[in-house]
Amino acid sequence: MAVEPWTGRTACVLQKAMRLSNELFAERLGIGVRTVAGWHQKPTLTPKSEMQQLLDTAYEQASAAVRARFAELVGEQPSEPAEPAFDSATTDQARAAAEQRLSADPHLGDALEWLDEHAGWEPGTSRRKVAARLATVDAQALRDRGVLRGKVSQRQVTQALTDYYGTNLAGHGLYSARYGESGQAATCILTRPEWLDLGTHLRTEADRLKLGQGATDAPTRLDGPATDAAVRRLAETLELGTRLVNMPLYRLRALDIERPNLGGTLGVAPFVHYALTMDLLEGELLDALASGAPTTPGQLPLRDQYLPDLAAVTALDDRLCAGGALALCAIARPSGWHGPADYVLLVQQRSGNVLNANRQLAVIPKGFHQPVTDLRADTPVGATLLREMEEELFGRDDIDNTIGDQRSADPMHPSRLSEPMQWLMTRPFGQRLWLECTGFGLNLVSGNYEFASLIVIQDEEFWDLYGGQIEANWESSNLRRYSTLDPELLTELLDDVTWSNEGLFAILQGIRTLAEIGGQRVNLPSVEWELK
């Protein structure tokens, strides 16, 4: 490594050596632009351990020219050979180097231990297997694969999963909708009529998911293609610098929805369980569609094992059913140069550094439903949405568990809130800020549960005060805004084929609800759902 430890100054020197802007350097590391700007403002700052590892990786993967420029700028000689780390004729040396890289990441260590245990291997077996795979990974081939995956549309995914599963589960159907004059959307979100148009006021007594007794991980046994896929995921994660942080996730064990009450029983599972099993189903499907391979039962080994039919999809307690909360965010805006008073709708394109909905359109905020410090108190869906607002819209890097360790006893304590959130929370819910769950479904892509929601900031003074402070974090490659008085542009947005299934589900349900409550601020495309 070139520097031990990294500081704000040396991180900025690396940025200069790479000849990248703040935005491009942040994208390269997979972090927020605010963080890079903070290094420029505070050169003596020592980034947290997770950030140290990201900077290590960026330096290790840099070209010889970049390393030479870096050494010149910091007044040192390059500390490592100029040739690529794995450009060696000796396989044993390459594997040793790979094992050293694996040892540097404690979260990957958790994943290796989990894999050894659930594959029935002796301790250390997965480390050797991943190191051997990592020594032969072609990073450019992985990037090329990502480009091909990005060309597969949401409609192709929906059609493939409709063909795979059929629609013969009584009382359930796949969410679809008609919008505007002639728009049509189909998704692979499995839902029921009573799970839609819920009108659940979040952060009230109606928001009542509970932690069950014996809230343990779901039983899992890996064998055959599943173990190979898990080994491959870990090698590729390290090679590409994708973030994998082993924080706990809530898993849905039972559902109890009785409109407008949102109930159910949750358990807890480690994130590495999800990353090495259910999260692999999407990549397997996209690779098959991109190459023109068949996607019928018997042709997708991981899906055939983990989620073979609709009965398995709905057998929540028999499998890992992780998931999350995502919301269409509507912010009241006063009249001005843009026209009459309206709501601003926010939409993100997910970055290439996330595991979930990579490079796809989604609403914002969008996050895994997971505890932060209190397993029981963090169970309500509204708690996750408020936290994701702070992280994804208002720049709270300190609650982003992919950047640093969580040491605060109460990261959402009023004294720690961002200025925009403090302003919203000084009035009771419903006056300045409104959170509503608009629908629930099970996503056939990876079996996740999805709580589609709507966030409405009702006081237009917020936009004047804080509109300029809203900035997406590293999970987004860009942030778009739309007016609720522009039905033509919104219809074009709904027509976009790059939507994630859960994102399309959330925006359709959000627009449907906002059309009813938005008054003169809205002129939205009509949305009528149906189940197929």
Short mmCIF file of C-alpha atoms in Angstrom, two decimals:
data_model
loop_
_atom_site.label_atom_id
_atom_site.label_comp_id
_atom_site.label_asym_id
_atom_site.label_seq_id
_atom_site.Cartn_x
_atom_site.Cartn_y
_atom_site.Cartn_z
CA MET A 1 0.00 0.00 0.00
CA ALA A 2 1.22 3.52 -0.74
CA VAL A 3 0.11 5.27 2.47
CA GLU A 4 -0.69 4.06 5.98
CA PRO A 5 -3.14 5.34 6.98
CA TRP A 6 -4.91 7.35 4.29
CA THR A 7 -5.81 10.93 5.14
CA GLY A 8 -7.94 13.49 3.39
CA ARG A 9 -4.79 14.94 1.81
CA THR A 10 -3.42 11.66 0.44
CA ALA A 11 -6.86 10.63 -0.81
CA CYS A 12 -7.03 13.90 -2.75
CA VAL A 13 -3.51 13.27 -4.08
CA LEU A 14 -4.69 9.89 -5.39
CA GLN A 15 -7.64 11.64 -7.01
CA LYS A 16 -5.27 14.13 -8.67
CA ALA A 17 -3.01 11.31 -9.85
CA MET A 18 -6.01 9.63 -11.43
CA ARG A 19 -7.00 12.96 -13.01
CA LEU A 20 -10.60 12.59 -11.90
CA SER A 21 -13.16 15.18 -10.88
CA ASN A 22 -14.86 14.92 -7.49
CA GLU A 23 -17.83 13.28 -9.15
CA LEU A 24 -15.82 10.72 -11.11
CA PHE A 25 -13.53 9.92 -8.16
CA ALA A 26 -16.59 9.38 -5.94
CA GLU A 27 -18.09 7.10 -8.59
CA ARG A 28 -14.79 5.20 -8.90
CA LEU A 29 -14.76 4.53 -5.14
CA GLY A 30 -18.51 4.05 -4.91
CA ILE A 31 -19.01 6.81 -2.32
CA GLY A 32 -20.83 10.13 -2.08
CA VAL A 33 -19.47 13.28 -3.68
CA ARG A 34 -19.89 14.98 -0.30
CA THR A 35 -17.30 12.62 1.17
CA VAL A 36 -14.71 13.54 -1.46
CA ALA A 37 -15.45 17.24 -0.97
CA GLY A 38 -14.97 16.71 2.76
CA TRP A 39 -11.45 15.35 2.17
CA HIS A 40 -10.56 18.54 0.31
CA GLN A 41 -11.93 20.65 3.17
CA LYS A 42 -10.31 18.56 5.94
CA PRO A 43 -6.94 17.26 4.68
CA THR A 44 -5.92 15.96 8.14
CA LEU A 45 -9.05 13.82 8.47
CA THR A 46 -8.40 10.07 8.75
CA PRO A 47 -11.20 8.17 6.94
CA LYS A 48 -12.87 5.19 8.64
CA SER A 49 -11.64 1.63 8.17
CA GLU A 50 -14.10 0.84 5.35
CA MET A 51 -12.96 3.91 3.44
CA GLN A 52 -9.31 2.99 4.02
CA GLN A 53 -9.98 -0.32 2.29
CA LEU A 54 -11.69 1.37 -0.67
CA LEU A 55 -8.69 3.67 -1.13
CA ASP A 56 -6.31 0.71 -0.80
CA THR A 57 -8.18 -1.11 -3.56
CA ALA A 58 -8.26 1.95 -5.82
CA TYR A 59 -4.49 2.34 -5.45
CA GLU A 60 -3.79 -1.37 -5.95
CA GLN A 61 -5.85 -1.45 -9.14
CA ALA A 62 -4.37 1.77 -10.53
CA SER A 63 -2.06 1.74 -13.55
CA ALA A 64 1.69 2.13 -13.28
CA ALA A 65 1.39 5.69 -14.62
CA VAL A 66 -1.09 6.64 -11.90
CA ARG A 67 1.11 5.15 -9.20
CA ALA A 68 4.11 7.04 -10.54
CA ARG A 69 2.20 10.33 -10.52
CA PHE A 70 0.96 9.59 -7.01
CA ALA A 71 4.49 8.88 -5.78
CA GLU A 72 5.77 12.10 -7.34
CA LEU A 73 2.97 14.16 -5.80
CA VAL A 74 3.53 12.77 -2.29
CA GLY A 75 7.31 12.84 -2.66
CA GLU A 76 7.86 9.07 -2.53
CA GLN A 77 8.88 6.28 -4.82
CA PRO A 78 6.27 3.72 -5.87
CA SER A 79 5.94 1.13 -3.11
CA GLU A 80 4.91 -1.74 -5.38
CA PRO A 81 5.98 -3.17 -8.74
CA ALA A 82 4.46 -1.50 -11.78
CA GLU A 83 3.20 -4.73 -13.28
CA PRO A 84 -0.36 -5.92 -12.51
CA ALA A 85 -0.76 -7.81 -9.23
CA PHE A 86 -1.68 -11.09 -10.92
CA ASP A 87 0.56 -10.88 -13.99
CA SER A 88 2.66 -13.82 -12.80
CA ALA A 89 3.48 -17.17 -14.30
CA THR A 90 3.30 -18.79 -10.90
CA THR A 91 -0.23 -19.75 -9.93
CA ASP A 92 0.78 -20.28 -6.30
CA GLN A 93 2.02 -16.68 -6.07
CA ALA A 94 -1.22 -15.40 -7.57
CA ARG A 95 -3.27 -17.38 -5.09
CA ALA A 96 -1.16 -16.14 -2.19
CA ALA A 97 -1.74 -12.56 -3.31
CA ALA A 98 -5.45 -13.25 -3.59
CA GLU A 99 -5.58 -14.71 -0.08
CA GLN A 100 -3.84 -11.60 1.26
CA ARG A 101 -6.53 -9.43 -0.32
CA LEU A 102 -9.24 -11.61 1.21
CA SER A 103 -7.68 -11.28 4.67
CA ALA A 104 -7.87 -7.48 4.51
CA ASP A 105 -11.69 -7.35 4.51
CA PRO A 106 -13.47 -8.48 7.71
CA HIS A 107 -16.84 -8.60 5.98
CA LEU A 108 -15.50 -10.98 3.37
CA GLY A 109 -14.13 -12.99 6.28
CA ASP A 110 -17.67 -13.30 7.64
CA ALA A 111 -18.85 -14.45 4.22
CA LEU A 112 -16.10 -17.08 4.00
CA GLU A 113 -16.98 -18.46 7.43
CA TRP A 114 -20.68 -18.57 6.53
CA LEU A 115 -19.89 -20.37 3.27
CA ASP A 116 -17.69 -22.97 4.99
CA GLU A 117 -20.42 -23.68 7.51
CA HIS A 118 -23.33 -23.98 5.08
CA ALA A 119 -21.42 -25.87 2.41
CA GLY A 120 -20.22 -28.38 5.02
CA TRP A 121 -16.55 -27.56 4.33
CA GLU A 122 -13.60 -27.58 6.68
CA PRO A 123 -12.68 -24.08 7.92
CA GLY A 124 -10.50 -22.31 5.37
CA THR A 125 -11.80 -24.24 2.37
CA SER A 126 -13.85 -21.35 0.99
CA ARG A 127 -10.89 -18.97 1.40
CA ARG A 128 -8.72 -21.22 -0.75
CA LYS A 129 -11.44 -21.67 -3.35
CA VAL A 130 -12.20 -17.95 -3.58
CA ALA A 131 -8.48 -17.09 -3.74
CA ALA A 132 -8.00 -19.56 -6.59
CA ARG A 133 -10.94 -18.04 -8.46
CA LEU A 134 -9.84 -14.48 -7.74
CA ALA A 135 -6.38 -15.17 -9.16
CA THR A 136 -7.95 -15.87 -12.55
CA VAL A 137 -10.74 -13.26 -12.65
CA ASP A 138 -10.80 -11.06 -15.75
CA ALA A 139 -12.01 -7.68 -14.51
CA GLN A 140 -12.72 -6.37 -18.00
CA ALA A 141 -14.83 -9.42 -18.79
CA LEU A 142 -16.87 -8.71 -15.67
CA ARG A 143 -17.42 -5.12 -16.77
CA ASP A 144 -18.43 -6.30 -20.23
CA ARG A 145 -20.89 -8.67 -18.63
CA GLY A 146 -22.32 -5.79 -16.62
CA VAL A 147 -22.91 -3.86 -19.84
CA LEU A 148 -24.74 -6.83 -21.36
CA ARG A 149 -26.86 -7.25 -18.25
CA GLY A 150 -27.77 -3.58 -18.41
CA LYS A 151 -29.23 -4.09 -21.87
CA VAL A 152 -31.82 -6.59 -20.60
CA SER A 153 -35.08 -4.73 -20.08
CA GLN A 154 -37.56 -4.99 -17.25
CA ARG A 155 -40.10 -6.29 -19.74
CA GLN A 156 -37.81 -9.15 -20.77
CA VAL A 157 -37.30 -10.09 -17.13
CA THR A 158 -41.03 -9.97 -16.42
CA GLN A 159 -41.89 -12.10 -19.44
CA ALA A 160 -39.22 -14.68 -18.59
CA LEU A 161 -40.39 -15.02 -14.98
CA THR A 162 -44.04 -15.12 -16.03
CA ASP A 163 -43.18 -18.03 -18.32
CA TYR A 164 -41.10 -19.72 -15.61
CA TYR A 165 -43.68 -19.53 -12.81
CA GLY A 166 -47.04 -19.16 -14.54
CA THR A 167 -49.87 -17.42 -12.70
CA ASN A 168 -51.80 -20.30 -11.20
CA LEU A 169 -51.61 -19.47 -7.48
CA ALA A 170 -55.11 -18.90 -6.14
CA GLY A 171 -55.79 -15.40 -4.87
CA HIS A 172 -52.51 -14.03 -6.21
CA GLY A 173 -51.45 -12.41 -9.44
CA LEU A 174 -48.65 -10.43 -11.04
CA TYR A 175 -49.06 -6.67 -10.69
CA SER A 176 -49.74 -4.84 -13.93
CA ALA A 177 -51.28 -1.47 -14.70
CA ARG A 178 -52.72 0.74 -17.40
CA TYR A 179 -51.71 4.38 -17.28
CA GLY A 180 -52.34 7.53 -19.26
CA GLU A 181 -54.14 7.14 -22.56
CA SER A 182 -52.58 3.88 -23.72
CA GLY A 183 -49.65 2.97 -21.46
CA GLN A 184 -49.33 -0.56 -20.11
CA ALA A 185 -46.92 -1.96 -17.56
CA ALA A 186 -46.36 -5.51 -16.38
CA THR A 187 -44.17 -6.54 -13.46
CA CYS A 188 -43.11 -9.72 -11.73
CA ILE A 189 -44.38 -8.49 -8.36
CA LEU A 190 -46.64 -11.19 -6.93
CA THR A 191 -49.44 -9.61 -4.93
CA ARG A 192 -53.08 -9.81 -3.90
CA PRO A 193 -55.95 -7.28 -4.16
CA GLU A 194 -55.97 -6.81 -0.38
CA TRP A 195 -52.26 -5.95 -0.46
CA LEU A 196 -52.79 -2.91 -2.71
CA ASP A 197 -54.01 0.63 -2.02
CA LEU A 198 -53.34 -0.01 1.66
CA GLY A 199 -53.50 3.58 2.88
CA THR A 200 -51.29 2.59 5.82
CA HIS A 201 -50.08 5.64 7.74
CA LEU A 202 -46.49 4.78 8.60
CA ARG A 203 -45.00 5.74 11.94
CA THR A 204 -48.39 5.12 13.55
CA GLU A 205 -49.94 2.11 15.29
CA ALA A 206 -50.85 0.72 11.86
CA ASP A 207 -47.14 0.25 11.08
CA ARG A 208 -46.67 -2.82 13.25
CA LEU A 209 -44.29 -5.44 11.94
CA LYS A 210 -42.91 -7.34 14.93
CA LEU A 211 -39.82 -9.35 15.74
CA GLY A 212 -40.76 -12.98 16.34
CA GLN A 213 -39.52 -15.30 19.04
CA GLY A 214 -36.38 -17.19 18.14
CA ALA A 215 -35.66 -14.74 15.33
CA THR A 216 -32.92 -16.82 13.73
CA ASP A 217 -31.59 -17.16 10.22
CA ALA A 218 -33.43 -19.33 7.69
CA PRO A 219 -32.12 -22.90 7.26
CA THR A 220 -29.85 -23.24 4.23
CA ARG A 221 -27.70 -26.01 2.80
CA LEU A 222 -25.44 -25.25 -0.14
CA ASP A 223 -24.32 -27.84 -2.65
CA GLY A 224 -23.53 -28.26 -6.33
CA PRO A 225 -24.04 -25.12 -8.44
CA ALA A 226 -24.95 -23.09 -5.34
CA THR A 227 -21.49 -23.39 -3.78
CA ASP A 228 -19.74 -22.58 -7.05
CA ALA A 229 -21.95 -19.53 -7.54
CA ALA A 230 -21.21 -18.32 -4.00
CA VAL A 231 -17.45 -18.68 -4.53
CA ARG A 232 -17.73 -16.82 -7.81
CA ARG A 233 -19.74 -13.99 -6.21
CA LEU A 234 -17.09 -13.41 -3.54
CA ALA A 235 -14.22 -13.39 -6.03
CA GLU A 236 -16.03 -10.97 -8.33
CA THR A 237 -17.11 -8.75 -5.44
CA LEU A 238 -13.50 -8.26 -4.38
CA GLU A 239 -12.18 -7.80 -7.91
CA LEU A 240 -14.75 -5.14 -8.82
CA GLY A 241 -14.69 -3.39 -5.46
CA THR A 242 -18.43 -3.91 -4.97
CA ARG A 243 -19.56 -3.22 -1.43
CA LEU A 244 -20.52 -6.20 0.68
CA VAL A 245 -21.11 -5.36 4.34
CA ASN A 246 -22.37 -8.06 6.65
CA MET A 247 -25.04 -6.19 8.55
CA PRO A 248 -28.20 -7.97 9.77
CA LEU A 249 -31.28 -8.00 7.55
CA TYR A 250 -34.87 -8.55 8.56
CA ARG A 251 -36.39 -11.65 6.99
CA LEU A 252 -40.15 -11.94 6.62
CA ARG A 253 -41.49 -15.07 8.31
CA ALA A 254 -45.24 -14.40 8.29
CA LEU A 255 -47.52 -11.74 6.88
CA ASP A 256 -50.65 -10.24 8.45
CA ILE A 257 -52.06 -7.42 6.34
CA GLU A 258 -55.57 -6.24 7.09
CA ARG A 259 -56.06 -2.87 5.43
CA PRO A 260 -54.95 -0.38 6.68
CA ASN A 261 -52.91 -2.29 9.26
CA LEU A 262 -49.52 -3.57 8.21
CA GLY A 263 -48.58 -6.58 10.29
CA GLY A 264 -46.28 -9.55 10.15
CA THR A 265 -43.50 -11.44 11.89
CA LEU A 266 -39.82 -10.84 11.22
CA GLY A 267 -36.65 -12.76 11.84
CA VAL A 268 -33.04 -11.74 11.35
CA ALA A 269 -30.45 -13.01 8.87
CA PRO A 270 -26.88 -11.95 8.03
CA PHE A 271 -26.51 -10.00 4.80
CA VAL A 272 -23.93 -12.49 3.50
CA HIS A 273 -26.66 -15.17 3.49
CA TYR A 274 -28.68 -13.05 1.08
CA ALA A 275 -25.67 -12.02 -1.01
CA LEU A 276 -24.50 -15.61 -1.51
CA THR A 277 -27.91 -17.15 -2.23
CA MET A 278 -31.08 -15.28 -3.19
CA ASP A 279 -29.31 -12.25 -4.61
CA LEU A 280 -27.62 -14.47 -7.19
CA LEU A 281 -30.91 -15.30 -8.91
CA GLU A 282 -31.11 -11.99 -10.74
CA GLY A 283 -27.64 -12.27 -12.26
CA GLU A 284 -28.30 -15.84 -13.37
CA LEU A 285 -31.49 -14.75 -15.13
CA LEU A 286 -29.93 -11.66 -16.73
CA ASP A 287 -26.97 -13.64 -18.05
CA ALA A 288 -29.31 -16.17 -19.64
CA LEU A 289 -31.45 -13.47 -21.25
CA ALA A 290 -28.42 -11.51 -22.47
CA SER A 291 -26.97 -14.61 -24.15
CA GLY A 292 -30.24 -15.91 -25.54
CA ALA A 293 -30.10 -19.05 -23.38
CA PRO A 294 -33.35 -20.72 -22.28
CA THR A 295 -34.90 -19.57 -19.00
CA THR A 296 -37.41 -22.37 -18.47
CA PRO A 297 -37.50 -24.61 -15.36
CA GLY A 298 -34.51 -26.90 -15.37
CA GLN A 299 -32.30 -24.33 -17.17
CA LEU A 300 -31.65 -21.99 -14.22
CA PRO A 301 -29.91 -24.11 -11.54
CA LEU A 302 -29.95 -21.53 -8.74
CA ARG A 303 -33.58 -20.58 -9.29
CA ASP A 304 -34.51 -24.25 -9.55
CA GLN A 305 -32.91 -24.81 -6.14
CA TYR A 306 -33.91 -21.71 -4.18
CA LEU A 307 -37.21 -20.54 -5.69
CA PRO A 308 -38.58 -23.27 -7.97
CA ASP A 309 -42.30 -22.41 -7.97
CA LEU A 310 -44.91 -20.01 -6.60
CA ALA A 311 -45.53 -22.26 -3.62
CA ALA A 312 -41.88 -21.78 -2.63
CA VAL A 313 -42.21 -18.02 -3.16
CA THR A 314 -45.06 -17.77 -0.65
CA ALA A 315 -43.62 -20.25 1.89
CA LEU A 316 -42.00 -17.37 3.75
CA ASP A 317 -40.78 -19.17 6.86
CA ASP A 318 -39.18 -21.97 4.86
CA ARG A 319 -36.74 -19.73 3.02
CA LEU A 320 -34.83 -16.48 3.29
CA CYS A 321 -37.28 -13.73 2.37
CA ALA A 322 -35.33 -10.50 2.74
CA GLY A 323 -36.59 -7.26 1.33
CA GLY A 324 -37.05 -3.63 1.78
CA ALA A 325 -38.94 -0.40 1.69
CA LEU A 326 -38.91 2.06 -1.18
CA ALA A 327 -40.92 5.20 -1.72
CA LEU A 328 -41.89 7.70 -4.35
CA CYS A 329 -40.84 11.03 -2.85
CA ALA A 330 -43.03 14.05 -3.63
CA ILE A 331 -41.92 17.48 -2.39
CA ALA A 332 -44.29 20.47 -2.49
CA ARG A 333 -42.87 23.36 -4.51
CA PRO A 334 -44.26 26.92 -4.62
CA SER A 335 -45.13 28.60 -7.90
CA GLY A 336 -42.18 30.15 -9.71
CA TRP A 337 -40.30 30.18 -12.99
CA HIS A 338 -41.30 26.54 -13.53
CA GLY A 339 -45.02 27.39 -13.38
CA PRO A 340 -47.82 26.88 -10.83
CA ALA A 341 -47.32 25.23 -7.44
CA ASP A 342 -46.69 21.51 -7.81
CA TYR A 343 -44.86 18.55 -6.32
CA VAL A 344 -41.35 17.55 -7.40
CA LEU A 345 -41.04 13.78 -7.89
CA LEU A 346 -37.58 12.23 -7.46
CA VAL A 347 -36.32 9.23 -9.44
CA GLN A 348 -32.85 7.70 -9.34
CA GLN A 349 -30.76 5.56 -11.64
CA ARG A 350 -28.96 3.07 -9.45
CA SER A 351 -25.18 2.99 -9.67
CA GLY A 352 -23.06 0.06 -10.78
CA ASN A 353 -21.69 -0.33 -7.23
CA VAL A 354 -24.86 -1.65 -5.61
CA LEU A 355 -25.88 -5.28 -5.37
CA ASN A 356 -29.60 -4.60 -5.77
CA ALA A 357 -31.26 -3.10 -8.92
CA ASN A 358 -27.83 -2.36 -10.40
CA ARG A 359 -27.97 0.36 -13.13
CA GLN A 360 -31.79 0.37 -13.11
CA LEU A 361 -34.35 3.09 -12.52
CA ALA A 362 -35.91 3.20 -9.08
CA VAL A 363 -37.69 5.56 -6.76
CA ILE A 364 -35.68 7.14 -3.97
CA PRO A 365 -35.27 6.39 -1.13
CA LYS A 366 -34.85 2.64 -1.55
CA GLY A 367 -33.23 0.44 1.06
CA PHE A 368 -33.12 -2.93 2.70
CA HIS A 369 -35.41 -3.29 5.68
CA GLN A 370 -32.88 -3.89 8.43
CA PRO A 371 -32.12 -2.98 12.02
CA VAL A 372 -29.43 -0.46 12.88
CA THR A 373 -28.98 -0.66 16.64
CA ASP A 374 -32.24 -2.04 18.06
CA LEU A 375 -33.64 -5.27 16.60
CA ARG A 376 -37.10 -4.69 18.02
CA ALA A 377 -37.54 -0.94 17.74
CA ASP A 378 -36.36 -0.78 14.12
CA THR A 379 -39.00 -3.20 12.77
CA PRO A 380 -41.58 -0.63 11.48
CA VAL A 381 -41.37 0.11 7.76
CA GLY A 382 -41.49 3.84 8.49
CA ALA A 383 -38.29 3.59 10.53
CA THR A 384 -36.41 2.27 7.50
CA LEU A 385 -37.82 4.97 5.21
CA LEU A 386 -36.84 7.81 7.54
CA ARG A 387 -33.34 6.42 7.86
CA GLU A 388 -33.04 6.02 4.09
CA MET A 389 -34.18 9.63 3.61
CA GLU A 390 -31.38 10.79 5.87
CA GLU A 391 -28.81 8.65 4.09
CA GLU A 392 -29.88 8.85 0.43
CA LEU A 393 -31.30 12.37 0.23
CA PHE A 394 -29.89 14.44 3.09
CA GLY A 395 -26.26 13.30 3.14
CA ARG A 396 -26.02 11.43 6.46
CA ASP A 397 -22.90 9.34 5.71
CA ASP A 398 -22.62 8.39 9.38
CA ILE A 399 -25.66 6.09 9.12
CA ASP A 400 -24.42 4.44 5.93
CA ASN A 401 -23.17 1.10 7.24
CA THR A 402 -21.29 0.45 3.98
CA ILE A 403 -18.92 3.34 4.70
CA GLY A 404 -18.09 2.97 8.38
CA ASP A 405 -18.88 1.06 11.54
CA GLN A 406 -22.02 2.01 13.45
CA ARG A 407 -20.99 3.26 16.89
CA SER A 408 -23.88 5.58 17.78
CA ALA A 409 -26.43 4.23 20.25
CA ASP A 410 -29.22 6.15 18.50
CA PRO A 411 -28.25 7.39 15.02
CA MET A 412 -31.79 8.76 14.50
CA HIS A 413 -31.86 10.70 17.77
CA PRO A 414 -33.29 14.22 17.18
CA SER A 415 -29.96 15.80 18.10
CA ARG A 416 -28.20 13.90 15.28
CA LEU A 417 -30.69 14.53 12.49
CA SER A 418 -29.75 16.55 9.43
CA GLU A 419 -31.05 20.10 9.30
CA PRO A 420 -33.72 19.27 6.66
CA MET A 421 -34.99 16.31 8.70
CA GLN A 422 -34.99 18.31 11.93
CA TRP A 423 -37.17 20.90 10.22
CA LEU A 424 -39.60 18.23 9.02
CA MET A 425 -39.78 16.55 12.42
CA THR A 426 -40.52 19.66 14.47
CA ARG A 427 -44.20 19.21 13.59
CA PRO A 428 -46.34 16.09 14.11
CA PHE A 429 -46.52 13.60 11.25
CA GLY A 430 -49.07 14.67 8.69
CA GLN A 431 -48.36 18.38 8.89
CA ARG A 432 -45.03 18.74 7.14
CA LEU A 433 -44.20 15.10 6.37
CA TRP A 434 -46.50 12.25 5.32
CA LEU A 435 -45.49 8.58 4.94
CA GLU A 436 -47.92 6.04 3.53
CA CYS A 437 -47.53 2.42 2.43
CA THR A 438 -49.31 2.05 -0.91
CA GLY A 439 -48.80 -1.67 -1.59
CA PHE A 440 -47.02 -4.89 -0.77
CA GLY A 441 -45.72 -7.65 -3.02
CA LEU A 442 -43.20 -10.45 -3.40
CA ASN A 443 -40.60 -9.82 -6.09
CA LEU A 444 -40.05 -12.93 -8.21
CA VAL A 445 -36.60 -11.69 -9.28
CA SER A 446 -35.03 -12.76 -5.98
CA GLY A 447 -38.01 -13.55 -3.75
CA ASN A 448 -37.72 -10.25 -1.86
CA TYR A 449 -40.64 -8.62 -0.10
CA GLU A 450 -41.34 -5.06 -1.20
CA PHE A 451 -43.20 -2.37 0.75
CA ALA A 452 -44.05 0.26 -1.89
CA SER A 453 -44.63 3.62 -0.22
CA LEU A 454 -45.22 7.31 -0.76
CA ILE A 455 -43.38 10.14 1.01
CA VAL A 456 -45.01 13.55 0.76
CA ILE A 457 -43.36 16.73 2.05
CA GLN A 458 -46.43 18.92 2.21
CA ASP A 459 -45.06 22.29 3.31
CA GLU A 460 -43.73 24.13 0.25
CA GLU A 461 -41.42 26.19 2.46
CA PHE A 462 -39.19 23.11 2.63
CA TRP A 463 -38.24 23.41 -1.06
CA ASP A 464 -37.18 27.05 -0.63
CA LEU A 465 -35.16 26.24 2.48
CA TYR A 466 -33.61 22.88 1.64
CA GLY A 467 -34.25 21.95 -2.00
CA GLY A 468 -30.63 22.74 -2.81
CA GLN A 469 -29.38 20.35 -0.13
CA ILE A 470 -31.07 17.27 -1.60
CA GLU A 471 -28.37 15.11 -3.17
CA ALA A 472 -28.37 11.37 -3.89
CA ASN A 473 -25.61 9.30 -2.28
CA TRP A 474 -23.22 6.75 -3.83
CA GLU A 475 -26.05 4.30 -4.52
CA SER A 476 -27.26 6.49 -7.40
CA SER A 477 -25.46 7.36 -10.61
CA ASN A 478 -27.87 10.24 -11.19
CA LEU A 479 -30.98 11.85 -9.75
CA ARG A 480 -33.90 13.10 -11.85
CA ARG A 481 -36.83 15.30 -10.95
CA TYR A 482 -40.29 15.54 -12.51
CA SER A 483 -43.23 17.87 -12.02
CA THR A 484 -46.62 16.48 -11.04
CA LEU A 485 -48.12 18.95 -13.54
CA ASP A 486 -46.35 17.31 -16.50
CA PRO A 487 -48.36 14.17 -17.37
CA GLU A 488 -46.71 13.79 -20.78
CA LEU A 489 -43.17 13.58 -19.38
CA LEU A 490 -44.32 11.29 -16.56
CA THR A 491 -45.93 8.98 -19.09
CA GLU A 492 -42.63 8.81 -20.96
CA LEU A 493 -40.93 8.00 -17.66
CA LEU A 494 -43.32 5.11 -17.01
CA ASP A 495 -42.61 3.83 -20.53
CA ASP A 496 -38.86 3.55 -19.81
CA VAL A 497 -37.70 -0.07 -20.12
CA THR A 498 -34.87 0.30 -17.59
CA TRP A 499 -37.10 0.33 -14.52
CA SER A 500 -36.52 -2.23 -11.80
CA ASN A 501 -39.66 -4.24 -11.10
CA GLU A 502 -40.01 -2.96 -7.55
CA GLY A 503 -39.34 0.61 -8.70
CA LEU A 504 -42.06 0.46 -11.34
CA PHE A 505 -44.45 -1.05 -8.78
CA ALA A 506 -43.71 1.76 -6.31
CA ILE A 507 -44.02 4.67 -8.74
CA LEU A 508 -47.28 3.39 -10.23
CA GLN A 509 -48.84 2.93 -6.79
CA GLY A 510 -47.40 6.24 -5.62
CA ILE A 511 -48.81 8.17 -8.58
CA ARG A 512 -52.15 6.47 -8.09
CA THR A 513 -52.30 7.60 -4.46
CA LEU A 514 -50.89 11.08 -5.06
CA ALA A 515 -53.53 11.69 -7.73
CA GLU A 516 -56.18 11.27 -5.02
CA ILE A 517 -54.61 13.49 -2.36
CA GLY A 518 -52.56 16.02 -4.34
CA GLY A 519 -55.33 18.50 -5.18
CA GLN A 520 -54.44 21.29 -7.61
CA ARG A 521 -50.74 20.53 -7.39
CA VAL A 522 -51.13 17.42 -9.55
CA ASN A 523 -52.18 16.52 -13.07
CA LEU A 524 -50.97 12.96 -13.20
CA PRO A 525 -51.48 10.09 -15.64
CA SER A 526 -54.35 7.91 -14.48
CA VAL A 527 -53.21 4.54 -13.11
CA GLU A 528 -55.45 1.47 -12.88
CA TRP A 529 -53.90 -1.75 -11.63
CA GLU A 530 -54.89 -5.32 -12.42
CA LEU A 531 -53.53 -8.75 -11.51
CA LYS A 532 -52.60 -11.27 -14.17
#
